[in-house]
mmCIF file of C-alpha atoms in Angstrom:
data_model
loop_
_atom_site.group_PDB
_atom_site.id
_atom_site.type_symbol
_atom_site.label_atom_id
_atom_site.label_comp_id
_atom_site.label_asym_id
_atom_site.label_seq_id
_atom_site.Cartn_x
_atom_site.Cartn_y
_atom_site.Cartn_z
ATOM 1 C CA UNK I 16 -16.842 -19.850 19.857
ATOM 2 C CA UNK I 17 -15.366 -16.447 19.032
ATOM 3 C CA UNK I 18 -12.184 -17.871 17.530
ATOM 4 C CA UNK I 19 -10.038 -16.068 20.110
ATOM 5 C CA UNK I 20 -8.037 -18.390 22.349
ATOM 6 C CA UNK I 21 -6.765 -17.414 25.763
ATOM 7 C CA UNK I 22 -4.642 -19.415 28.164
ATOM 8 C CA UNK I 23 -4.598 -20.185 30.998
ATOM 9 C CA UNK I 24 -8.249 -19.987 31.979
ATOM 10 C CA UNK I 25 -7.493 -19.851 35.691
ATOM 11 C CA UNK I 26 -4.378 -19.201 37.688
ATOM 12 C CA UNK I 27 -3.675 -18.708 41.341
ATOM 13 C CA UNK I 28 -0.428 -17.193 42.483
ATOM 14 C CA UNK I 29 1.125 -15.321 45.361
ATOM 15 C CA UNK I 30 1.918 -11.657 45.828
ATOM 16 C CA UNK I 31 5.200 -10.618 44.306
ATOM 17 C CA UNK I 32 5.097 -13.261 41.600
ATOM 18 C CA UNK I 33 5.013 -12.883 37.820
ATOM 19 C CA UNK I 34 2.585 -14.459 35.350
ATOM 20 C CA UNK I 35 2.149 -14.482 31.595
ATOM 21 C CA UNK I 36 -1.224 -14.582 29.861
ATOM 22 C CA UNK I 37 -1.412 -15.677 26.266
ATOM 23 C CA UNK I 38 -3.857 -14.812 23.492
ATOM 24 C CA UNK I 39 -4.289 -16.001 19.920
ATOM 25 C CA UNK I 40 -6.576 -13.746 17.869
ATOM 26 C CA UNK I 41 -9.155 -14.823 15.320
ATOM 27 C CA UNK I 42 -7.721 -15.852 12.012
ATOM 28 C CA UNK I 43 -7.234 -12.726 9.925
ATOM 29 C CA UNK I 44 -7.518 -10.235 12.788
ATOM 30 C CA UNK I 45 -4.457 -8.038 13.184
ATOM 31 C CA UNK I 46 -5.553 -6.103 16.286
ATOM 32 C CA UNK I 47 -5.335 -7.472 19.797
ATOM 33 C CA UNK I 48 -6.746 -5.646 22.800
ATOM 34 C CA UNK I 49 -6.250 -6.476 26.462
ATOM 35 C CA UNK I 50 -8.890 -5.525 29.026
ATOM 36 C CA UNK I 51 -9.047 -6.028 32.779
ATOM 37 C CA UNK I 52 -12.450 -6.720 34.322
ATOM 38 C CA UNK I 53 -13.023 -6.282 38.018
ATOM 39 C CA UNK I 54 -16.182 -5.725 40.039
ATOM 40 C CA UNK I 55 -15.267 -2.206 41.119
ATOM 41 C CA UNK I 56 -13.629 -0.926 37.929
ATOM 42 C CA UNK I 57 -15.645 -2.611 35.203
ATOM 43 C CA UNK I 58 -13.900 -3.289 31.895
ATOM 44 C CA UNK I 59 -10.693 -1.277 31.725
ATOM 45 C CA UNK I 60 -8.667 -1.000 28.550
ATOM 46 C CA UNK I 61 -5.020 -1.886 29.064
ATOM 47 C CA UNK I 62 -3.258 -1.946 25.719
ATOM 48 C CA UNK I 63 -3.726 -2.560 22.000
ATOM 49 C CA UNK I 64 -1.399 -4.045 19.417
ATOM 50 C CA UNK I 65 -1.832 -3.962 15.677
ATOM 51 C CA UNK I 66 0.240 -6.180 13.424
ATOM 52 C CA UNK I 67 3.042 -6.419 15.941
ATOM 53 C CA UNK I 68 3.184 -2.753 16.922
ATOM 54 C CA UNK I 69 1.809 -1.102 20.034
ATOM 55 C CA UNK I 70 -1.109 1.059 18.857
ATOM 56 C CA UNK I 71 -2.615 2.475 22.043
ATOM 57 C CA UNK I 72 -2.102 2.357 25.748
ATOM 58 C CA UNK I 73 -4.679 2.724 28.478
ATOM 59 C CA UNK I 74 -4.387 2.640 32.248
ATOM 60 C CA UNK I 75 -1.784 -0.104 32.231
ATOM 61 C CA UNK I 76 0.459 -0.279 35.272
ATOM 62 C CA UNK I 77 4.219 -0.089 34.835
ATOM 63 C CA UNK I 78 4.404 -3.579 36.359
ATOM 64 C CA UNK I 79 2.459 -4.869 33.368
ATOM 65 C CA UNK I 80 3.813 -5.246 29.856
ATOM 66 C CA UNK I 81 2.673 -6.840 26.655
ATOM 67 C CA UNK I 82 3.835 -7.705 23.188
ATOM 68 C CA UNK I 83 2.513 -9.108 19.947
ATOM 69 C CA UNK I 84 4.609 -11.602 18.057
ATOM 70 C CA UNK I 85 5.054 -12.075 14.302
ATOM 71 C CA UNK I 86 2.446 -14.853 14.306
ATOM 72 C CA UNK I 87 0.083 -12.247 15.853
ATOM 73 C CA UNK I 88 -0.385 -13.986 19.175
ATOM 74 C CA UNK I 89 0.008 -11.689 22.142
ATOM 75 C CA UNK I 90 1.229 -12.056 25.686
ATOM 76 C CA UNK I 91 0.436 -9.945 28.720
ATOM 77 C CA UNK I 92 3.052 -10.079 31.447
ATOM 78 C CA UNK I 93 2.066 -9.133 34.987
ATOM 79 C CA UNK I 94 4.854 -8.803 37.530
ATOM 80 C CA UNK I 95 5.281 -7.958 41.215
ATOM 81 C CA UNK I 96 1.701 -9.017 41.631
ATOM 82 C CA UNK I 97 -0.482 -7.445 44.291
ATOM 83 C CA UNK I 98 -3.780 -8.559 45.765
ATOM 84 C CA UNK I 99 -5.539 -5.840 43.774
ATOM 85 C CA UNK I 100 -4.400 -7.377 40.513
ATOM 86 C CA UNK I 101 -6.870 -10.213 41.013
ATOM 87 C CA UNK I 102 -9.299 -9.870 38.114
ATOM 88 C CA UNK I 103 -10.516 -11.377 34.874
ATOM 89 C CA UNK I 104 -8.214 -10.472 31.990
ATOM 90 C CA UNK I 105 -9.734 -10.520 28.538
ATOM 91 C CA UNK I 106 -8.095 -10.510 25.205
ATOM 92 C CA UNK I 107 -10.128 -9.368 22.210
ATOM 93 C CA UNK I 108 -9.327 -9.152 18.547
ATOM 94 C CA UNK I 109 -10.617 -7.013 15.730
ATOM 95 C CA UNK I 110 -10.123 -6.906 11.998
ATOM 96 C CA UNK I 111 -9.761 -3.118 12.154
ATOM 97 C CA UNK I 112 -6.698 -1.229 13.270
ATOM 98 C CA UNK I 113 -8.819 1.370 14.991
ATOM 99 C CA UNK I 114 -11.733 0.206 17.118
ATOM 100 C CA UNK I 115 -14.470 -1.887 15.608
ATOM 101 C CA UNK I 116 -16.427 -4.922 16.714
ATOM 102 C CA UNK I 117 -14.414 -6.919 19.217
ATOM 103 C CA UNK I 118 -14.295 -10.692 19.528
ATOM 104 C CA UNK I 119 -13.418 -11.757 23.032
ATOM 105 C CA UNK I 120 -11.586 -14.764 24.363
ATOM 106 C CA UNK I 121 -12.914 -16.637 27.373
ATOM 107 C CA UNK I 122 -10.651 -14.709 29.709
ATOM 108 C CA UNK I 123 -7.981 -15.597 32.228
ATOM 109 C CA UNK I 124 -9.080 -15.396 35.830
ATOM 110 C CA UNK I 125 -6.157 -14.373 37.995
ATOM 111 C CA UNK I 126 -6.281 -14.787 41.745
ATOM 112 C CA UNK I 127 -3.420 -13.318 43.776
ATOM 113 C CA UNK I 128 -3.178 -14.620 47.347
ATOM 114 C CA UNK P 20 -11.634 11.591 27.776
ATOM 115 C CA UNK P 21 -14.588 9.563 26.564
ATOM 116 C CA UNK P 22 -17.070 8.545 29.240
ATOM 117 C CA UNK P 23 -19.769 5.955 28.656
ATOM 118 C CA UNK P 24 -22.661 5.752 31.080
ATOM 119 C CA UNK P 25 -25.301 3.088 31.200
ATOM 120 C CA UNK P 26 -28.497 3.080 33.147
ATOM 121 C CA UNK P 27 -29.882 1.374 34.923
ATOM 122 C CA UNK P 28 -26.955 -0.659 36.247
ATOM 123 C CA UNK P 29 -29.300 -3.261 37.682
ATOM 124 C CA UNK P 30 -32.636 -4.293 36.280
ATOM 125 C CA UNK P 31 -35.006 -6.892 37.632
ATOM 126 C CA UNK P 32 -38.030 -7.513 35.467
ATOM 127 C CA UNK P 33 -40.781 -10.022 34.990
ATOM 128 C CA UNK P 34 -41.131 -12.240 31.999
ATOM 129 C CA UNK P 35 -43.341 -10.713 29.364
ATOM 130 C CA UNK P 36 -42.522 -7.104 30.235
ATOM 131 C CA UNK P 37 -40.782 -4.496 28.110
ATOM 132 C CA UNK P 38 -37.887 -2.317 29.168
ATOM 133 C CA UNK P 39 -35.161 -0.072 27.787
ATOM 134 C CA UNK P 40 -31.499 0.217 28.735
ATOM 135 C CA UNK P 41 -29.817 3.538 27.993
ATOM 136 C CA UNK P 42 -26.241 4.260 26.982
ATOM 137 C CA UNK P 43 -24.977 7.848 26.963
ATOM 138 C CA UNK P 44 -21.513 8.880 25.859
ATOM 139 C CA UNK P 45 -19.637 12.101 26.274
ATOM 140 C CA UNK P 46 -17.825 12.816 23.003
ATOM 141 C CA UNK P 47 -18.609 12.628 19.315
ATOM 142 C CA UNK P 48 -18.677 9.121 17.913
ATOM 143 C CA UNK P 49 -20.745 7.225 15.390
ATOM 144 C CA UNK P 50 -19.498 3.763 16.273
ATOM 145 C CA UNK P 51 -21.327 1.993 19.063
ATOM 146 C CA UNK P 52 -21.562 -1.664 20.035
ATOM 147 C CA UNK P 53 -23.669 -3.776 22.371
ATOM 148 C CA UNK P 54 -22.308 -6.904 24.021
ATOM 149 C CA UNK P 55 -23.782 -9.571 26.250
ATOM 150 C CA UNK P 56 -21.950 -11.319 29.062
ATOM 151 C CA UNK P 57 -23.306 -14.344 30.916
ATOM 152 C CA UNK P 58 -22.023 -14.855 34.480
ATOM 153 C CA UNK P 59 -18.421 -16.027 34.476
ATOM 154 C CA UNK P 60 -18.317 -16.054 30.695
ATOM 155 C CA UNK P 61 -16.890 -13.996 27.886
ATOM 156 C CA UNK P 62 -18.476 -11.076 26.059
ATOM 157 C CA UNK P 63 -20.430 -11.744 22.902
ATOM 158 C CA UNK P 64 -21.169 -9.109 20.289
ATOM 159 C CA UNK P 65 -24.880 -8.369 19.839
ATOM 160 C CA UNK P 66 -25.149 -5.248 17.694
ATOM 161 C CA UNK P 67 -22.921 -2.948 15.687
ATOM 162 C CA UNK P 68 -24.310 0.549 15.094
ATOM 163 C CA UNK P 69 -22.283 2.696 12.731
ATOM 164 C CA UNK P 70 -24.423 5.691 11.801
ATOM 165 C CA UNK P 71 -26.957 8.138 13.163
ATOM 166 C CA UNK P 72 -30.408 6.579 13.179
ATOM 167 C CA UNK P 73 -29.092 3.025 12.888
ATOM 168 C CA UNK P 74 -31.498 0.418 14.196
ATOM 169 C CA UNK P 75 -30.744 -3.275 14.554
ATOM 170 C CA UNK P 76 -33.039 -6.034 15.819
ATOM 171 C CA UNK P 77 -32.398 -9.599 16.848
ATOM 172 C CA UNK P 78 -35.229 -11.535 18.428
ATOM 173 C CA UNK P 79 -36.560 -9.670 21.446
ATOM 174 C CA UNK P 80 -33.744 -7.110 21.434
ATOM 175 C CA UNK P 81 -33.612 -3.919 19.413
ATOM 176 C CA UNK P 82 -30.781 -1.389 19.489
ATOM 177 C CA UNK P 83 -30.744 2.144 18.129
ATOM 178 C CA UNK P 84 -28.264 4.995 17.879
ATOM 179 C CA UNK P 85 -28.783 8.757 17.988
ATOM 180 C CA UNK P 86 -25.375 10.331 17.450
ATOM 181 C CA UNK P 87 -26.688 13.876 17.874
ATOM 182 C CA UNK P 88 -27.964 13.065 21.359
ATOM 183 C CA UNK P 89 -24.968 10.766 21.980
ATOM 184 C CA UNK P 90 -27.437 8.112 23.057
ATOM 185 C CA UNK P 91 -28.086 4.487 22.279
ATOM 186 C CA UNK P 92 -30.943 2.389 23.563
ATOM 187 C CA UNK P 93 -31.340 -1.357 23.912
ATOM 188 C CA UNK P 94 -35.029 -2.225 24.023
ATOM 189 C CA UNK P 95 -36.232 -5.520 25.396
ATOM 190 C CA UNK P 96 -39.617 -6.751 24.253
ATOM 191 C CA UNK P 97 -41.584 -9.389 26.160
ATOM 192 C CA UNK P 98 -38.595 -10.465 28.239
ATOM 193 C CA UNK P 99 -37.836 -14.141 28.790
ATOM 194 C CA UNK P 100 -35.570 -15.764 31.373
ATOM 195 C CA UNK P 101 -32.900 -16.549 28.758
ATOM 196 C CA UNK P 102 -32.229 -12.837 28.380
ATOM 197 C CA UNK P 103 -30.828 -12.684 31.927
ATOM 198 C CA UNK P 104 -27.233 -11.470 31.527
ATOM 199 C CA UNK P 105 -25.118 -8.338 31.755
ATOM 200 C CA UNK P 106 -25.335 -6.013 28.767
ATOM 201 C CA UNK P 107 -22.530 -3.621 27.893
ATOM 202 C CA UNK P 108 -22.418 -0.797 25.428
ATOM 203 C CA UNK P 109 -19.067 0.280 24.025
ATOM 204 C CA UNK P 110 -18.129 3.341 22.018
ATOM 205 C CA UNK P 111 -15.084 3.884 19.838
ATOM 206 C CA UNK P 112 -13.397 7.033 21.032
ATOM 207 C CA UNK P 113 -12.648 9.585 18.333
ATOM 208 C CA UNK P 114 -9.525 11.679 17.943
ATOM 209 C CA UNK P 115 -7.263 9.104 16.379
ATOM 210 C CA UNK P 116 -7.067 6.072 18.637
ATOM 211 C CA UNK P 117 -10.651 4.747 18.399
ATOM 212 C CA UNK P 118 -10.279 2.659 21.529
ATOM 213 C CA UNK P 119 -13.515 0.854 22.453
ATOM 214 C CA UNK P 120 -14.595 2.277 25.819
ATOM 215 C CA UNK P 121 -17.133 0.277 27.768
ATOM 216 C CA UNK P 122 -19.961 1.306 30.038
ATOM 217 C CA UNK P 123 -20.249 -0.319 33.479
ATOM 218 C CA UNK P 124 -22.823 -2.779 32.202
ATOM 219 C CA UNK P 125 -26.477 -3.399 33.029
ATOM 220 C CA UNK P 126 -27.148 -6.551 35.001
ATOM 221 C CA UNK P 127 -30.524 -7.880 33.879
ATOM 222 C CA UNK P 128 -32.482 -10.513 35.746
ATOM 223 C CA UNK P 129 -35.740 -11.742 34.257
ATOM 224 C CA UNK P 130 -38.065 -13.440 36.723
ATOM 225 C CA UNK P 131 -40.722 -15.990 35.778
#
């Protein structure tokens, strides 16, 4: 158990819909990273938050947004979903503000039909 | 832009054999990590390598880092079936953001 909690574990939705993925980092970790894992693209960095502030942005689509709340949990919002958004979405936390060893949640598997 | 390349991407080996997985990266960094992922599961940290010449060992796995060559290796000794998994290396990009960038992963299958 990494100490990182992600919900939901699985969700199935239709194109055009919106979903929210939730992540609670390990106790004491201030950084939260979101990654998308798909067979063809591997692990792609989406966005990082540190202590409530956006720290870095990767190849995150404009249809996607995220935030980190004062209690340090984070949410990733995916809207106007397309078939290609089907993937495993991981949240990871780190004690460092810049990089470092990541502790991953179990992931949220999103299927868009 | 930091690029991280692993090879091989697929590896099928027999129990008892030795093999090495390679991880090359394109820009200067002295922070490299190895992770393991079982099918359908999360990623688990295996090794943290933070300096040139760093070597870490855990059981049948040994990881090393050569920052001058921008190369890390993950050596498997006398493979057993339980080592079957996908192994990822990740490198913290330099230049301010230090975002962990992952290789494509090496899918390892160990046959009896």
